[in-house]
Structure formats: structure tokens, C-alpha cells
mmCIF file of C-alpha atoms in Angstrom:
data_model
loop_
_atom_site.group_PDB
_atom_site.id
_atom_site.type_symbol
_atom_site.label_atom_id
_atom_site.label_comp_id
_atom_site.label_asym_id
_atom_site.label_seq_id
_atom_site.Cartn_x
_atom_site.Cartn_y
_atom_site.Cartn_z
ATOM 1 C CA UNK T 1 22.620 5.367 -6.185
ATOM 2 C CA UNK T 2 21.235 2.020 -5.177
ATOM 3 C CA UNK T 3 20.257 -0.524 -7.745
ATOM 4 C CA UNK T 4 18.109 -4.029 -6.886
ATOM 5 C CA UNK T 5 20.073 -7.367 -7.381
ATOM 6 C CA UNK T 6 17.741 -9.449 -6.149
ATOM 7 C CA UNK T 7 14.883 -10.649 -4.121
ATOM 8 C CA UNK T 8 13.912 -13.662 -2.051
ATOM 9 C CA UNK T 9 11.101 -14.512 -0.037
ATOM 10 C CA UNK T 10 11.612 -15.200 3.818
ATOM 11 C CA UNK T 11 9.046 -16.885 6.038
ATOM 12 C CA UNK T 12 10.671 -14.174 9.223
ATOM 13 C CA UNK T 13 10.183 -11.522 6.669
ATOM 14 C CA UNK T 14 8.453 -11.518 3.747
ATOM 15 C CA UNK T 15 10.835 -10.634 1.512
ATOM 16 C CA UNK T 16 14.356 -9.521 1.338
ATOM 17 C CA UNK T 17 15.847 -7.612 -0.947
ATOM 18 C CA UNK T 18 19.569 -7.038 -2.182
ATOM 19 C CA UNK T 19 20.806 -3.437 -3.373
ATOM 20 C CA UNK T 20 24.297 -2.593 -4.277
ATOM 21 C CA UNK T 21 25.279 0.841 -3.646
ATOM 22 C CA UNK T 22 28.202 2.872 -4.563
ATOM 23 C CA UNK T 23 28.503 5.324 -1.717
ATOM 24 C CA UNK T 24 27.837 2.625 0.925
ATOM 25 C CA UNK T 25 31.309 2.298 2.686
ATOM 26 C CA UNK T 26 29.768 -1.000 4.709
ATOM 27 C CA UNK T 27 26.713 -3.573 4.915
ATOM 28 C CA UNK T 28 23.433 -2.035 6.345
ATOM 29 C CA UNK T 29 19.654 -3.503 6.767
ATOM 30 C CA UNK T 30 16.801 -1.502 6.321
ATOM 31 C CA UNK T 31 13.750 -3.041 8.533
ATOM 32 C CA UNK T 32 10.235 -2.290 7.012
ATOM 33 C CA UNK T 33 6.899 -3.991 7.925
ATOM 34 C CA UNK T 34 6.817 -6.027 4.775
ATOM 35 C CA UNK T 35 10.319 -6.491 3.862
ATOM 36 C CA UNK T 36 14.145 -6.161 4.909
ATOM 37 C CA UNK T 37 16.536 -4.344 2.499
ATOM 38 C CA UNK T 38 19.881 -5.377 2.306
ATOM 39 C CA UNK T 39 22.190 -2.730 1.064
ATOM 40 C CA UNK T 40 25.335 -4.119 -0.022
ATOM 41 C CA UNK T 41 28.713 -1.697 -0.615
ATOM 42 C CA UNK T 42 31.313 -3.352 -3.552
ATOM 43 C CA UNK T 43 33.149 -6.040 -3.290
ATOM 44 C CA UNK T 44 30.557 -7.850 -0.142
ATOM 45 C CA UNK T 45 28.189 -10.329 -1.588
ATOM 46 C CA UNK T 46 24.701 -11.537 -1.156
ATOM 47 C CA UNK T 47 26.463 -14.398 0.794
ATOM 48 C CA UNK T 48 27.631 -12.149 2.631
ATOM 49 C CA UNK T 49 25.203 -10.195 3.436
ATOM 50 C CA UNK T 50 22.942 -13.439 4.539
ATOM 51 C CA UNK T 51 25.458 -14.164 6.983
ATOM 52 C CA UNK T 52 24.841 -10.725 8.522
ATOM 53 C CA UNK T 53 21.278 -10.855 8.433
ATOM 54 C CA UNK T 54 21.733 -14.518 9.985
ATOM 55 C CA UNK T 55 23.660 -13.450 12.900
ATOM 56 C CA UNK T 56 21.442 -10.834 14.086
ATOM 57 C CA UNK T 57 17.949 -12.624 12.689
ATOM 58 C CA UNK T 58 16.226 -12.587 16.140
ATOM 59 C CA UNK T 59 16.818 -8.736 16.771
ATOM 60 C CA UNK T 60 15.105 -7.756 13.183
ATOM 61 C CA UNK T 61 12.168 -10.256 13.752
ATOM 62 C CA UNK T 62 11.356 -8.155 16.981
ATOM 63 C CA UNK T 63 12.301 -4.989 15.135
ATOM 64 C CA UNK T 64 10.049 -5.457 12.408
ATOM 65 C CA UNK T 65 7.677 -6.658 14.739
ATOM 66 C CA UNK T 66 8.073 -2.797 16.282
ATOM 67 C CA UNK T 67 8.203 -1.067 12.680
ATOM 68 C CA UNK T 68 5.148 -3.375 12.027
ATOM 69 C CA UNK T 69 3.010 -1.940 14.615
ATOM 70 C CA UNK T 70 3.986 1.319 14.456
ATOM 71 C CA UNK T 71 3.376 1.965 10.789
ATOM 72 C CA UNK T 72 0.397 -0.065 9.611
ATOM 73 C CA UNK T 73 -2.198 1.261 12.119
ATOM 74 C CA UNK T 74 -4.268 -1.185 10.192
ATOM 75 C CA UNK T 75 -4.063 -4.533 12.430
ATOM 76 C CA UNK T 76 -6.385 -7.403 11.060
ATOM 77 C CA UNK T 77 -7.971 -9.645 13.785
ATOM 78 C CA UNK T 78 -10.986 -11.607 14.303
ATOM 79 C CA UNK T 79 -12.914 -9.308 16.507
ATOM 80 C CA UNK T 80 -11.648 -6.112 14.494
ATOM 81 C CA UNK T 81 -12.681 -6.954 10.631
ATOM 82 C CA UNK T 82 -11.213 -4.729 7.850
ATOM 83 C CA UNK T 83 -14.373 -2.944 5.869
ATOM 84 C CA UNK T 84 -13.365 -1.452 2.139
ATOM 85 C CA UNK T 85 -15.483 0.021 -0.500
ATOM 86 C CA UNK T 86 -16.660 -3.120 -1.569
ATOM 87 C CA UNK T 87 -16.048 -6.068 0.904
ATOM 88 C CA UNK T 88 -15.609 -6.658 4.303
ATOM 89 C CA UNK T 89 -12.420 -8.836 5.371
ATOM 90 C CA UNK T 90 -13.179 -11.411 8.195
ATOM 91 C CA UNK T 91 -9.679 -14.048 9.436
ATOM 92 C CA UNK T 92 -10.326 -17.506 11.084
ATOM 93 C CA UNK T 93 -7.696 -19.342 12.592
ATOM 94 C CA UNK T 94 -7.997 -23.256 11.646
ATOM 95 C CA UNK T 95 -6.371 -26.413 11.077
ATOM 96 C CA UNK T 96 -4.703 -26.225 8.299
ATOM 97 C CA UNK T 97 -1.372 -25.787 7.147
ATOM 98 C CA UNK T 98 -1.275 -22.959 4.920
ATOM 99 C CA UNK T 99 -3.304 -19.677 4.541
ATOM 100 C CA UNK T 100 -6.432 -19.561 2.314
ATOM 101 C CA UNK T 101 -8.534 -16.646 1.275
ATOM 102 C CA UNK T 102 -11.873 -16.341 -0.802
ATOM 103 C CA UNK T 103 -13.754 -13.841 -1.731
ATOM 104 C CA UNK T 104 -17.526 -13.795 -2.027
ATOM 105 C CA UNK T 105 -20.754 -12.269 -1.940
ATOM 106 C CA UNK T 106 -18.850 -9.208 0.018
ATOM 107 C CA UNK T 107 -17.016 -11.090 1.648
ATOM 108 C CA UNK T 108 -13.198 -11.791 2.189
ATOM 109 C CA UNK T 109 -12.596 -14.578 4.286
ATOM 110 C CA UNK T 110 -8.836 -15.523 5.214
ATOM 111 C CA UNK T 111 -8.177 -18.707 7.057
ATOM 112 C CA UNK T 112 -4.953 -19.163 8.574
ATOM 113 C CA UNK T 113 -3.318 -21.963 10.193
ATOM 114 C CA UNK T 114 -3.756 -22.256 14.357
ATOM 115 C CA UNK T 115 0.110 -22.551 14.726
ATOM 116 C CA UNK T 116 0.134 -18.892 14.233
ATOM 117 C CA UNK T 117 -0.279 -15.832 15.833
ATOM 118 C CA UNK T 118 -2.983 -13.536 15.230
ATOM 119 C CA UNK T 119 -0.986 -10.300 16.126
ATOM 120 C CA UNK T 120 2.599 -11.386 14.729
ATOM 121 C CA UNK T 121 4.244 -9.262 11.767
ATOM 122 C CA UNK T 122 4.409 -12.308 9.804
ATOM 123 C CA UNK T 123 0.582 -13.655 9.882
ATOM 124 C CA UNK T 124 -0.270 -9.986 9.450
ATOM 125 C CA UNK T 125 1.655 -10.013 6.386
ATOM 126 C CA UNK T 126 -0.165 -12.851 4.814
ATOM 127 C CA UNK T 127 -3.277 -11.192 5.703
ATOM 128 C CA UNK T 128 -2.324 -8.328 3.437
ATOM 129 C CA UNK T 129 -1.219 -10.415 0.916
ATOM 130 C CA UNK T 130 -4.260 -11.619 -0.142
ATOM 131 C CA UNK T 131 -5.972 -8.059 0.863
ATOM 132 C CA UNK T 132 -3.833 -6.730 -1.399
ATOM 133 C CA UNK T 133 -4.448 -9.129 -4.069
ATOM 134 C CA UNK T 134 -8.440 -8.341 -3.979
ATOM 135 C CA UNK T 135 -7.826 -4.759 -3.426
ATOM 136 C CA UNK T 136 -6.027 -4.977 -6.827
ATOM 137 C CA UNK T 137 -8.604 -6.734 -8.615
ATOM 138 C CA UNK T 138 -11.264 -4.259 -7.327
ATOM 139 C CA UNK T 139 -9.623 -0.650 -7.707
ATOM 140 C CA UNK T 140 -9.119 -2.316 -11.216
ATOM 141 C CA UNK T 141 -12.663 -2.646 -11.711
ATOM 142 C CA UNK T 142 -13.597 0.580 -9.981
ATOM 143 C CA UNK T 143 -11.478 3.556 -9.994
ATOM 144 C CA UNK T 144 -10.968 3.886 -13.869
ATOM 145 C CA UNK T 145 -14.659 4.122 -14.711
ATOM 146 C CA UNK T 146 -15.369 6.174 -11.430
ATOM 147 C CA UNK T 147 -12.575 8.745 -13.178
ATOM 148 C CA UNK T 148 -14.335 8.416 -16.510
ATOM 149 C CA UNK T 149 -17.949 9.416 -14.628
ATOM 150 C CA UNK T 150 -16.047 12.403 -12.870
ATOM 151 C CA UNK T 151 -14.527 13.564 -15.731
ATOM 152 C CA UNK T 152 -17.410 13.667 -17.511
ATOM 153 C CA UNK T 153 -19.387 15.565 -15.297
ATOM 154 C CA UNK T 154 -16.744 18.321 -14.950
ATOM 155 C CA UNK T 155 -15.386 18.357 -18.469
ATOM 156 C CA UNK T 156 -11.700 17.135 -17.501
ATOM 157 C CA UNK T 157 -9.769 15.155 -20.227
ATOM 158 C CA UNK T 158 -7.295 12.630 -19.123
ATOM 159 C CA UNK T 159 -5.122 9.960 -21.018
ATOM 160 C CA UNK T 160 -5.415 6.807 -18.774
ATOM 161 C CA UNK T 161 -6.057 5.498 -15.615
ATOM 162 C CA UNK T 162 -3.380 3.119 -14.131
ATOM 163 C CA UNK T 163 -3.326 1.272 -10.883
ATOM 164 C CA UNK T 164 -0.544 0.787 -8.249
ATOM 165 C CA UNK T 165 0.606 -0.283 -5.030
ATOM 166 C CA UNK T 166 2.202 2.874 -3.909
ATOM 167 C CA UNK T 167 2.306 3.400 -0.276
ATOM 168 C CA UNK T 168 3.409 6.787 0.052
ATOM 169 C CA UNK T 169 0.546 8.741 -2.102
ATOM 170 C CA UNK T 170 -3.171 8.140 -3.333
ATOM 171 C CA UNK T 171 -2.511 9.023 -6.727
ATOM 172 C CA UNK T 172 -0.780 11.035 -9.191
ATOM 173 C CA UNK T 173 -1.075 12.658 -12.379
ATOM 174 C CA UNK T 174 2.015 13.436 -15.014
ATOM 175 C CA UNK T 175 2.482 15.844 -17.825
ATOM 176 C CA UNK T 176 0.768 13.197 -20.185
ATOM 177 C CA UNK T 177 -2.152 13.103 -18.050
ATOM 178 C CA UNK T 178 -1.805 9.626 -16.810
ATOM 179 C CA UNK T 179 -3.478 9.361 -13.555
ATOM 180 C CA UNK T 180 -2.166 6.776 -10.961
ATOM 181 C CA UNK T 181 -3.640 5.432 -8.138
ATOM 182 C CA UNK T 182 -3.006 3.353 -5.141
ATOM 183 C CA UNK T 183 -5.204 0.463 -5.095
ATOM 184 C CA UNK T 184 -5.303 1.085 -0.710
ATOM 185 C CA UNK T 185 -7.646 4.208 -2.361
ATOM 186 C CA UNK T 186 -10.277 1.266 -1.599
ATOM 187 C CA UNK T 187 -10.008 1.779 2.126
ATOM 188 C CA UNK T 188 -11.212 5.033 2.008
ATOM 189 C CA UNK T 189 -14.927 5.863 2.127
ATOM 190 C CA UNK T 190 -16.732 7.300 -1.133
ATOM 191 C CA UNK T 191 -16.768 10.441 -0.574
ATOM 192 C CA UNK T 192 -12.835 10.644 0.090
ATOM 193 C CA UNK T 193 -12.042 8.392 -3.124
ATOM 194 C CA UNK T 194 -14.039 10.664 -5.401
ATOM 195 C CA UNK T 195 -11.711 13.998 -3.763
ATOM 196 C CA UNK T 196 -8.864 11.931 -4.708
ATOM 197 C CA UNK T 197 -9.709 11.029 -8.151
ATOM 198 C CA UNK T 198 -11.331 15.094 -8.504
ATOM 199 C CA UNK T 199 -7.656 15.866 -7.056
ATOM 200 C CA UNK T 200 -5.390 14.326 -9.737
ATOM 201 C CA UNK T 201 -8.395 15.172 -12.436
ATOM 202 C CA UNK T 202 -7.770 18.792 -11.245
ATOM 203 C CA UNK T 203 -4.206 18.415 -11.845
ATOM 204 C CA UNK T 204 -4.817 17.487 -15.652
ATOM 205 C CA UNK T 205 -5.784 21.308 -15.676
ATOM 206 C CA UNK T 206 -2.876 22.938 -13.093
ATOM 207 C CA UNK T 207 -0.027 20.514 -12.253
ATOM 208 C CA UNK T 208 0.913 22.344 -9.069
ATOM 209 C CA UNK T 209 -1.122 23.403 -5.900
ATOM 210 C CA UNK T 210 -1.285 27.119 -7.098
ATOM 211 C CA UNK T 211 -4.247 29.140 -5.799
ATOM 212 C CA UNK T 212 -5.638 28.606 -9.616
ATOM 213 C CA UNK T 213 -5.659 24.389 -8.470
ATOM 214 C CA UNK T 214 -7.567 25.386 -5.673
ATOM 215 C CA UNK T 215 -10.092 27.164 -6.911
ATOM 216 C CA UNK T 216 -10.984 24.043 -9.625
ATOM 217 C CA UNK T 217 -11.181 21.367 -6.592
ATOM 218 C CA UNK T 218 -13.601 24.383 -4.886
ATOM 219 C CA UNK T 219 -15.427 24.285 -8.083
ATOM 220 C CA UNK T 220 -16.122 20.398 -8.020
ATOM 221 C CA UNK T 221 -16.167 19.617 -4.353
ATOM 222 C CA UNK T 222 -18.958 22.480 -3.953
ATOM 223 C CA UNK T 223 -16.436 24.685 -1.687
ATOM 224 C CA UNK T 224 -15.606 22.033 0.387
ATOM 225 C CA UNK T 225 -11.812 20.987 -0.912
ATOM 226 C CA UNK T 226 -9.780 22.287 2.580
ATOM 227 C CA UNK T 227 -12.319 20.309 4.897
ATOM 228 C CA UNK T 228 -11.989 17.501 2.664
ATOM 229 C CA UNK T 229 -8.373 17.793 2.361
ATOM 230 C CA UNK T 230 -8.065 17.585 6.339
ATOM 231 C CA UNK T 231 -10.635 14.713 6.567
ATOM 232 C CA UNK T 232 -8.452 12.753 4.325
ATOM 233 C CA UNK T 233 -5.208 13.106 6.785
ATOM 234 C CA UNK T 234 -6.980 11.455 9.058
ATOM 235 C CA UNK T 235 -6.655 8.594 7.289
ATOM 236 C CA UNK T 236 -3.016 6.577 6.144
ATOM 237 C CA UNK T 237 -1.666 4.306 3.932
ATOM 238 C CA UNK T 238 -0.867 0.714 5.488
ATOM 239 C CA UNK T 239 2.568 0.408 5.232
#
């Protein structure tokens, strides 16, 4: 078991965070796009484990820079704008000293300092930060109402809508029917957002993927659920 200590932000990478575990047997770093994690066995500190990181900062900055690439297929740049449900995200390098971002009209526009790199892990990082931070505020404003109109229309029942920044699945539903979903939903088109939301609605009915679950996503998505299913692999969560 691994429990959180703590959690600092570092302009290299974005945050890093401590965890103590009891079956570690000696200090490890686990390199992700957005963050390192620092797992710490008994009786080595978060001194210590600075030190570490220290010593061999160069070799994660190019590691991440690998994980970065490799996971979030998603890379932001000036000639490659992001386009969501409901705005389109352009970046401009300037002179200024610190990143800005504003969103209007349709528009997110994210100005960023010429002292940085376009295509670095870090300045992509700060480009998702304030992505994220809009994709929040709009899957917020969206999705709940969107599952209200679905539910409706097929006679589902659910207890809320909450959303999240998961980056491993869409959404969920529990035995309470609370429906989750990623806020990234927003990066899928329509048609794929309403599957997901008919998805975890199904699931208010049949909590597994029996044959029975099946048949109810046939039943809203007009026959269509497996080609739907395989159009939405096609697409990933940025990491």
C-alpha cells in the first residue's frame, strides 16, 4: 500500500509527488507526462528522496520528455490547434514572462512566453493546464443536462452527475447510480459523448457488460452500439 505525503510543484516537472510505501525495500521514481512520483520505503525521507531526484534530474527531464510524447498523442502547436465540443484552442508564443489564457467567443487562446519551446514536456504542460481548466468549466455546464435529456428520452433514472479528471476511463456509474465523467469527454465529437453518457445510463439498468447491457445500448444507439464502441477506441485519453 502506498499512501501520498505530499506534493510540490516543479518548473522540470509539474509536480512531484511523495508516497511512502510499506513493501518498497528502496527509493524509486515513477516518470509520467504530468508528474514524477516519488515512492519512498521507511525510514528515507522526502530530503532524501530530493537528493535522488536531484542527482539524476537531467535523465527524467528527457525521460518525461519520451513518456510525454508517447502517451499524450495530443501535441498542442500553433499550426495544429486543439478543436473540442465547444471551443477551439489556438497558442501564441510572445513576450511575456508568464503564460496567459482566455477564453472567448469559441475561442481559447494561450499565450506563452518566447523563451520557451513549443514542443517541450513542460510548455505542453501549461498548455493543458489551462485546457484543462476550461474543459472543467464546460463538461460542468454540459454533460449533466445532456444526461438529464438522454435519460429522459429513454426512461433511465440516475442519482447525479459528477465530473472528473480521470485519465484512464470516460465515465462510470456505481451501485447508487452516480454517473462520473471525465471532463477530456469534451474532446470527443457529439455523437461519441452521447454513447458514453447512453453507456453509463445503460449501466443504471445492468452494472456489467452481460448480453442483457448490450441489448439496452442496441436499443438507444438504434443497433449501432459495437460500431460505436470501435469508433470510440480510436480515440484516447491525453495522459
Amino acid at each position: 500500500m502506498q499512501a501520498i505525503l505530499s506534493k510540490y510543484s516543479d518548473k522540470d516537472f509539474g509536480t512531484i509527488v511523495f508516497k511512502r510505501s510499506n513493501r518498497a525495500r528502496r527509493m524509486n521514481i515513477k516518470v509520467f507526462a504530468e508528474r514524477l512520483e516519488i515512492i519512498l520505503p521507511y525510514g528515507f525521507s522526502e530530503m532524501d528522496g530530493m537528493q535522488f531526484l536531484n542527482s539524476i534530474r537531467e535523465k527524467l527531464r528527457k525521460q518525461q520528455t519520451k513518456v510525454s510524447q508517447k502517451s499524450n498523442s495530443i501535441l498542442i502547436t500553433e499550426e495544429k490547434p486543439l478543436q473540442t465540443l465547444t471551443f477551439v484552442v489556438h497558442v501564441k508564443k510572445v513576450e511575456r514572462k508568464d503564460v496567459f489564457s482566455s477564453l472567448k467567443s469559441g475561442v481559447l487562446t494561450i499565450e506563452y512566453p518566447d523563451f520557451l519551446e513549443e514542443k517541450d514536456s513542460k510548455t505542453q504542460l501549461y498548455f493543458w493546464n489551462s485546457i484543462n481548466y476550461f474543459l472543467r468549466k464546460e463538461a460542468k455546464r454540459i454533460l449533466p443536462y445532456r444526461t438529464y435529456e438522454l435519460a429522459k428520452k429513454y426512461g433511465f433514472i440516475f442519482s447525479d452527475v459528477k465530473i472528473q479528471s480521470s485519465k484512464t476511463r470516460w465515465g462510470s456509474c456505481n451501485q447508487k447510480k452516480i454517473i462520473n465523467f471525465s471532463f477530456y469527454l469534451l474532446l470527443l465529437p457529439q455523437h461519441l459523448i452521447d454513447y458514453v453518457i447512453l453507456h453509463e445510463l445503460c449501466h443504471t439498468k445492468e452494472m456489467n457488460h452481460s448480453p442483457k447491457f448490450w441489448e439496452w445500448m442496441d436499443k438507444v444507439t438504434d443497433g449501432k452500439a459495437e460500431n460505436m464502441r470501435n469508433e470510440l477506441k480510436k480515440y484516447a485519453i491525453p495522459q
